[in-house]
XYZ file of N, CA and C in Angstrom:
462
model
N -11.465 -8.605 34.695
C -12.002 -7.274 34.471
C -12.165 -6.996 32.985
N -11.242 -7.466 32.154
C -11.332 -7.199 30.723
C -12.590 -7.802 30.125
N -12.969 -8.996 30.562
C -14.156 -9.648 30.027
C -15.422 -8.887 30.418
N -15.370 -8.158 31.521
C -16.520 -7.409 31.983
C -16.800 -6.186 31.106
N -15.774 -5.626 30.490
C -15.951 -4.386 29.746
C -15.846 -4.551 28.231
N -15.718 -5.772 27.741
C -15.627 -5.969 26.300
C -17.003 -5.759 25.701
N -17.136 -4.739 24.893
C -18.384 -4.395 24.219
C -19.568 -4.288 25.167
N -19.369 -3.616 26.273
C -20.421 -3.328 27.225
C -20.507 -1.830 27.447
N -21.631 -1.407 27.976
C -21.800 -0.013 28.352
C -20.891 0.301 29.531
N -20.154 1.395 29.433
C -19.274 1.855 30.504
C -19.795 3.218 30.947
N -20.310 3.267 32.154
C -20.935 4.501 32.637
C -19.875 5.529 33.027
N -20.051 6.738 32.528
C -19.173 7.873 32.832
C -20.016 9.146 32.807
N -19.480 10.189 33.372
C -20.088 11.510 33.243
C -19.288 12.236 32.167
N -19.889 12.333 30.975
C -19.197 13.008 29.872
C -20.216 13.587 28.912
N -19.734 14.442 28.043
C -20.574 15.051 27.013
C -21.138 13.965 26.099
N -20.329 12.984 25.754
C -20.752 11.911 24.851
C -21.837 11.061 25.508
N -21.684 10.746 26.778
C -22.666 9.925 27.469
C -24.006 10.643 27.619
N -23.985 11.964 27.673
C -25.222 12.723 27.858
C -26.049 12.844 26.577
N -25.455 12.563 25.425
C -26.213 12.606 24.177
C -27.258 11.497 24.175
N -28.360 11.719 23.449
C -29.376 10.680 23.365
C -28.865 9.532 22.499
N -29.469 8.378 22.668
C -29.077 7.204 21.897
C -29.255 7.408 20.404
N -30.343 8.069 20.014
C -30.587 8.310 18.590
C -29.531 9.249 18.019
N -29.146 10.258 18.786
C -28.103 11.179 18.336
C -26.781 10.438 18.124
N -26.443 9.567 19.071
C -25.210 8.781 18.938
C -25.294 7.830 17.749
N -26.460 7.220 17.544
C -26.639 6.312 16.410
C -26.508 7.066 15.090
N -27.140 8.233 15.001
C -27.048 9.036 13.779
C -25.606 9.450 13.513
N -24.898 9.899 14.553
C -23.494 10.279 14.412
C -22.665 9.087 13.961
N -22.886 7.932 14.594
C -22.149 6.721 14.244
C -22.387 6.331 12.787
N -23.638 6.323 12.346
C -23.954 5.936 10.965
C -23.384 6.922 9.953
N -23.572 8.220 10.197
C -23.036 9.225 9.270
C -21.515 9.182 9.232
N -20.906 9.029 10.378
C -19.450 8.979 10.468
C -18.912 7.754 9.727
N -19.570 6.608 9.922
C -19.135 5.378 9.263
C -19.318 5.472 7.759
N -20.471 5.966 7.313
C -20.699 6.111 5.873
C -19.689 7.073 5.257
N -19.426 8.186 5.926
C -18.460 9.153 5.397
C -17.077 8.522 5.267
N -16.664 7.759 6.274
C -15.320 7.169 6.215
C -15.241 6.036 5.201
N -16.318 5.325 4.985
C -16.285 4.210 4.036
C -16.443 4.667 2.586
N -17.070 5.800 2.364
C -17.315 6.248 0.997
C -16.151 7.003 0.373
N -15.247 7.509 1.178
C -14.176 8.333 0.631
C -12.831 7.618 0.690
N -11.996 7.962 -0.271
C -10.594 7.546 -0.241
C -9.690 8.775 -0.127
N -10.302 9.936 0.110
C -9.543 11.170 0.252
C -8.846 11.160 1.616
N -7.540 11.114 1.590
C -6.758 10.995 2.819
C -6.984 12.186 3.740
N -7.166 13.374 3.171
C -7.393 14.561 4.003
C -8.688 14.434 4.788
N -9.731 13.942 4.135
C -11.014 13.745 4.816
C -10.870 12.683 5.898
N -10.194 11.594 5.572
C -10.000 10.522 6.550
C -9.190 11.003 7.752
N -8.170 11.810 7.516
C -7.382 12.342 8.634
C -8.225 13.283 9.491
N -9.070 14.092 8.862
C -9.989 14.958 9.609
C -10.960 14.152 10.451
N -11.508 13.085 9.869
C -12.409 12.208 10.618
C -11.682 11.505 11.760
N -10.409 11.165 11.540
C -9.610 10.538 12.588
C -9.442 11.490 13.776
N -9.204 12.755 13.500
C -9.070 13.744 14.572
C -10.384 13.842 15.353
N -11.512 13.887 14.633
C -12.819 13.954 15.291
C -13.050 12.694 16.121
N -12.670 11.545 15.585
C -12.810 10.272 16.301
C -12.011 10.288 17.595
N -10.780 10.753 17.528
C -9.931 10.822 18.725
C -10.493 11.802 19.753
N -11.006 12.936 19.274
C -11.607 13.913 20.185
C -12.857 13.355 20.850
N -13.689 12.663 20.092
C -14.897 12.058 20.670
C -14.520 11.054 21.742
N -13.478 10.272 21.480
C -13.034 9.294 22.473
C -12.519 10.001 23.714
N -11.798 11.083 23.514
C -11.265 11.829 24.661
C -12.384 12.450 25.486
N -13.390 13.013 24.806
C -14.507 13.634 25.507
C -15.387 12.612 26.231
N -15.305 11.347 25.849
C -16.137 10.320 26.475
C -15.592 9.872 27.832
N -14.345 10.191 28.112
C -13.663 9.793 29.345
C -13.551 8.276 29.495
N -13.648 7.549 28.396
C -13.415 6.112 28.425
C -11.916 5.898 28.257
N -11.351 5.127 29.139
C -9.904 4.901 29.113
C -9.558 3.817 28.101
N -8.395 3.976 27.494
C -7.941 3.010 26.493
C -7.874 1.600 27.073
N -7.434 1.484 28.313
C -7.288 0.152 28.910
C -8.634 -0.566 29.020
N -9.740 0.188 29.046
C -11.062 -0.421 29.146
C -11.527 -1.030 27.822
N -10.973 -0.557 26.733
C -11.350 -1.080 25.409
C -10.133 -1.628 24.667
N -9.054 -1.833 25.389
C -7.804 -2.283 24.787
C -7.966 -3.603 24.026
N -8.707 -4.544 24.599
C -8.880 -5.835 23.941
C -9.480 -5.660 22.548
N -10.515 -4.848 22.438
C -11.155 -4.635 21.140
C -10.233 -3.884 20.181
N -9.470 -2.940 20.682
C -8.524 -2.210 19.836
C -7.426 -3.143 19.328
N -6.918 -4.009 20.183
C -5.887 -4.965 19.763
C -6.481 -5.941 18.750
N -7.693 -6.404 19.014
C -8.378 -7.284 18.072
C -8.528 -6.591 16.718
N -8.883 -5.292 16.743
C -9.018 -4.512 15.514
C -7.675 -4.429 14.783
N -6.596 -4.208 15.504
C -5.278 -4.118 14.875
C -4.865 -5.437 14.246
N -5.123 -6.550 14.928
C -4.798 -7.863 14.370
C -5.604 -8.092 13.093
N -6.889 -7.787 13.145
C -7.736 -7.943 11.966
C -7.270 -7.029 10.831
N -6.865 -5.807 11.158
C -6.371 -4.863 10.160
C -5.104 -5.372 9.490
N -4.168 -5.895 10.269
C -2.927 -6.432 9.704
C -3.232 -7.616 8.789
N -4.104 -8.510 9.250
C -4.476 -9.652 8.412
C -5.163 -9.185 7.130
N -6.033 -8.200 7.239
C -6.721 -7.660 6.074
C -5.727 -7.092 5.069
N -4.752 -6.323 5.535
C -3.751 -5.746 4.632
C -2.895 -6.826 3.980
N -2.549 -7.846 4.730
C -1.767 -8.956 4.156
C -2.561 -9.630 3.040
N -3.829 -9.917 3.297
C -4.637 -10.601 2.289
C -4.954 -9.703 1.097
N -5.121 -8.396 1.320
C -5.292 -7.474 0.194
C -4.077 -7.567 -0.719
N -2.892 -7.551 -0.119
C -1.668 -7.615 -0.910
C -1.512 -8.967 -1.599
N -1.799 -10.057 -0.888
C -1.640 -11.387 -1.477
C -2.599 -11.636 -2.640
N -3.834 -11.194 -2.498
C -4.819 -11.459 -3.540
C -4.733 -10.494 -4.716
N -4.343 -9.261 -4.475
C -4.215 -8.306 -5.570
C -3.163 -7.255 -5.229
N -1.890 -7.560 -5.484
C -0.834 -6.609 -5.144
C -0.818 -5.369 -6.029
N -1.672 -5.326 -7.044
C -1.735 -4.161 -7.939
C -3.013 -3.352 -7.776
N -3.735 -3.560 -6.682
C -4.992 -2.826 -6.481
C -4.750 -1.317 -6.439
N -3.738 -0.888 -5.720
C -3.424 0.537 -5.649
C -3.047 1.099 -7.007
N -2.304 0.327 -7.783
C -1.917 0.741 -9.137
C -3.151 0.911 -10.016
N -4.093 -0.021 -9.902
C -5.323 0.063 -10.693
C -6.163 1.276 -10.293
N -6.221 1.568 -9.015
C -7.036 2.692 -8.539
C -6.418 4.028 -8.921
N -5.112 4.193 -8.711
C -4.477 5.493 -8.905
C -3.917 5.693 -10.306
N -3.792 4.636 -11.091
C -3.405 4.775 -12.492
C -1.929 4.977 -12.766
N -1.100 4.889 -11.764
C 0.354 4.996 -11.964
C 1.015 3.798 -11.291
N 2.304 3.626 -11.550
C 3.020 2.484 -10.960
C 4.451 2.903 -10.659
N 4.773 3.006 -9.388
C 6.118 3.318 -8.932
C 6.605 2.167 -8.048
N 7.407 1.273 -8.642
C 7.876 0.085 -7.930
C 8.970 0.482 -6.942
N 8.751 0.111 -5.688
C 9.739 0.369 -4.642
C 10.614 -0.857 -4.391
N 10.023 -2.041 -4.560
C 10.740 -3.280 -4.283
C 10.050 -4.418 -5.029
N 10.850 -5.330 -5.576
C 10.293 -6.505 -6.247
C 10.623 -7.748 -5.428
N 9.591 -8.545 -5.127
C 9.816 -9.798 -4.404
C 9.967 -10.946 -5.390
N 8.899 -11.384 -5.966
C 8.920 -12.457 -6.956
C 7.592 -12.414 -7.697
N 7.558 -13.081 -8.839
C 6.387 -13.209 -9.695
C 5.705 -11.857 -9.863
N 4.493 -11.687 -9.423
C 3.758 -10.429 -9.603
C 3.762 -9.552 -8.355
N 4.523 -9.942 -7.366
C 4.508 -9.252 -6.079
C 5.564 -8.149 -6.023
N 5.164 -6.980 -6.506
C 5.975 -5.775 -6.390
C 5.364 -4.896 -5.300
N 6.212 -4.271 -4.520
C 5.725 -3.275 -3.571
C 5.762 -1.940 -4.301
N 4.588 -1.367 -4.506
C 4.505 -0.078 -5.214
C 4.067 1.005 -4.238
N 4.422 2.228 -4.541
C 4.005 3.359 -3.719
C 2.484 3.463 -3.706
N 1.862 3.159 -4.824
C 0.407 3.241 -4.920
C -0.270 2.204 -4.025
N 0.286 0.996 -3.989
C -0.286 -0.056 -3.143
C -0.135 0.309 -1.671
N 1.008 0.831 -1.295
C 1.213 1.244 0.096
C 0.264 2.375 0.475
N 0.059 3.322 -0.443
C -0.855 4.430 -0.178
C -2.286 3.921 -0.060
N -2.675 2.980 -0.923
C -4.000 2.385 -0.867
C -4.204 1.664 0.470
N -3.223 0.887 0.893
C -3.332 0.161 2.152
C -3.316 1.109 3.351
N -2.603 2.221 3.226
C -2.636 3.255 4.261
C -4.042 3.824 4.392
N -4.699 4.099 3.255
C -6.067 4.624 3.295
C -7.040 3.606 3.880
N -6.869 2.335 3.539
C -7.710 1.284 4.125
C -7.515 1.255 5.643
N -6.272 1.361 6.072
C -5.981 1.364 7.511
C -6.601 2.576 8.189
N -6.534 3.731 7.536
C -7.169 4.929 8.088
C -8.665 4.718 8.260
N -9.304 4.058 7.300
C -10.735 3.786 7.397
C -11.039 2.970 8.656
N -10.203 1.983 8.953
C -10.378 1.196 10.164
C -10.199 2.065 11.406
N -9.134 2.862 11.421
C -8.844 3.691 12.592
C -9.899 4.768 12.810
N -10.624 5.128 11.760
C -11.685 6.121 11.889
C -12.982 5.479 12.356
N -13.404 4.402 11.709
C -14.749 3.880 11.952
C -14.850 2.919 13.136
N -13.877 2.069 13.348
C -14.009 1.093 14.427
C -13.942 1.705 15.829
N -13.069 2.665 16.109
C -13.129 3.290 17.432
C -14.468 3.993 17.698
N -15.062 4.565 16.655
C -16.371 5.198 16.833
C -17.424 4.137 17.135
N -17.322 2.980 16.498
C -18.255 1.885 16.790
C -18.098 1.421 18.232
N -16.857 1.260 18.669
C -16.601 0.851 20.052
C -17.101 1.928 21.011
N -16.905 3.183 20.668
C -17.382 4.288 21.495
C -18.907 4.293 21.561
N -19.559 4.060 20.425
C -21.022 4.020 20.405
C -21.533 2.941 21.349
N -20.930 1.771 21.314
C -21.364 0.670 22.179
C -21.033 0.964 23.639
N -19.859 1.499 23.892
C -19.404 1.719 25.265
C -20.070 2.917 25.939
N -20.554 3.870 25.163
C -21.113 5.090 25.742
C -22.635 5.169 25.642
N -23.280 4.106 25.176
C -24.726 4.134 25.016
C -25.368 3.131 25.958
N -26.131 3.657 26.906
C -26.875 2.820 27.830
C -27.998 2.139 27.053
N -28.062 0.806 27.050
C -29.075 0.100 26.260
C -30.511 0.519 26.587
N -30.811 0.752 27.862
C -32.162 1.168 28.242
C -32.479 2.544 27.694
N -31.523 3.458 27.807
C -31.731 4.816 27.289
C -31.847 4.785 25.775
N -31.061 3.928 25.135
C -31.107 3.805 23.681
C -32.481 3.326 23.223
N -33.030 2.313 23.913
C -34.360 1.809 23.575
C -35.412 2.886 23.796
N -35.302 3.620 24.890
C -36.263 4.696 25.164
C -36.138 5.809 24.131
N -34.926 6.108 23.737
C -34.689 7.150 22.737
C -35.275 6.750 21.385
N -35.113 5.501 21.018
C -35.710 5.009 19.769
C -37.226 5.019 19.849
N -37.763 4.682 21.008
C -39.206 4.672 21.210
C -39.800 6.072 21.057
N -39.071 7.108 21.521
C -39.553 8.482 21.417
C -39.714 8.937 19.983
N -38.920 8.339 19.051
C -39.061 8.731 17.646
C -39.936 7.759 16.856
N -40.589 6.837 17.600
C -41.561 5.961 16.955
C -41.074 4.579 16.594
N -39.861 4.214 16.958
C -39.353 2.878 16.689
C -39.637 2.022 17.925
N -40.396 0.939 17.749
C -40.749 0.120 18.919
C -39.593 -0.787 19.310
């Protein structure tokens, strides 16, 4: 059953499913651009709330997209590990201060700034990827093509 619903359209009766494909695409693109362009935690938390509400209104169950969410979490953890390994001072460079919480060895210090930076990166994932999964799961491909055709895209 999991293989049947991985990145496929899941038919439901919901407010999200009733939107046109172009409307969902525009929302997805604007939402993704907004989350990727900002590092403001307040904005990201607000977008996260909207993302969770959109998912709730879609009536898509977590178990139906669990594989993709778990895959996203694994990728997120790996991304954070590699961010830290390749540049453990990225947060310090961005925020301009340095508060060492723990020293491991060589240049690998755990700083409050690095943790905050990685938290913001994680928020970006939690905001944009569920919306991407929702866009794919709640958009009927035929309706999406027809919706694009109505605005002149062949």
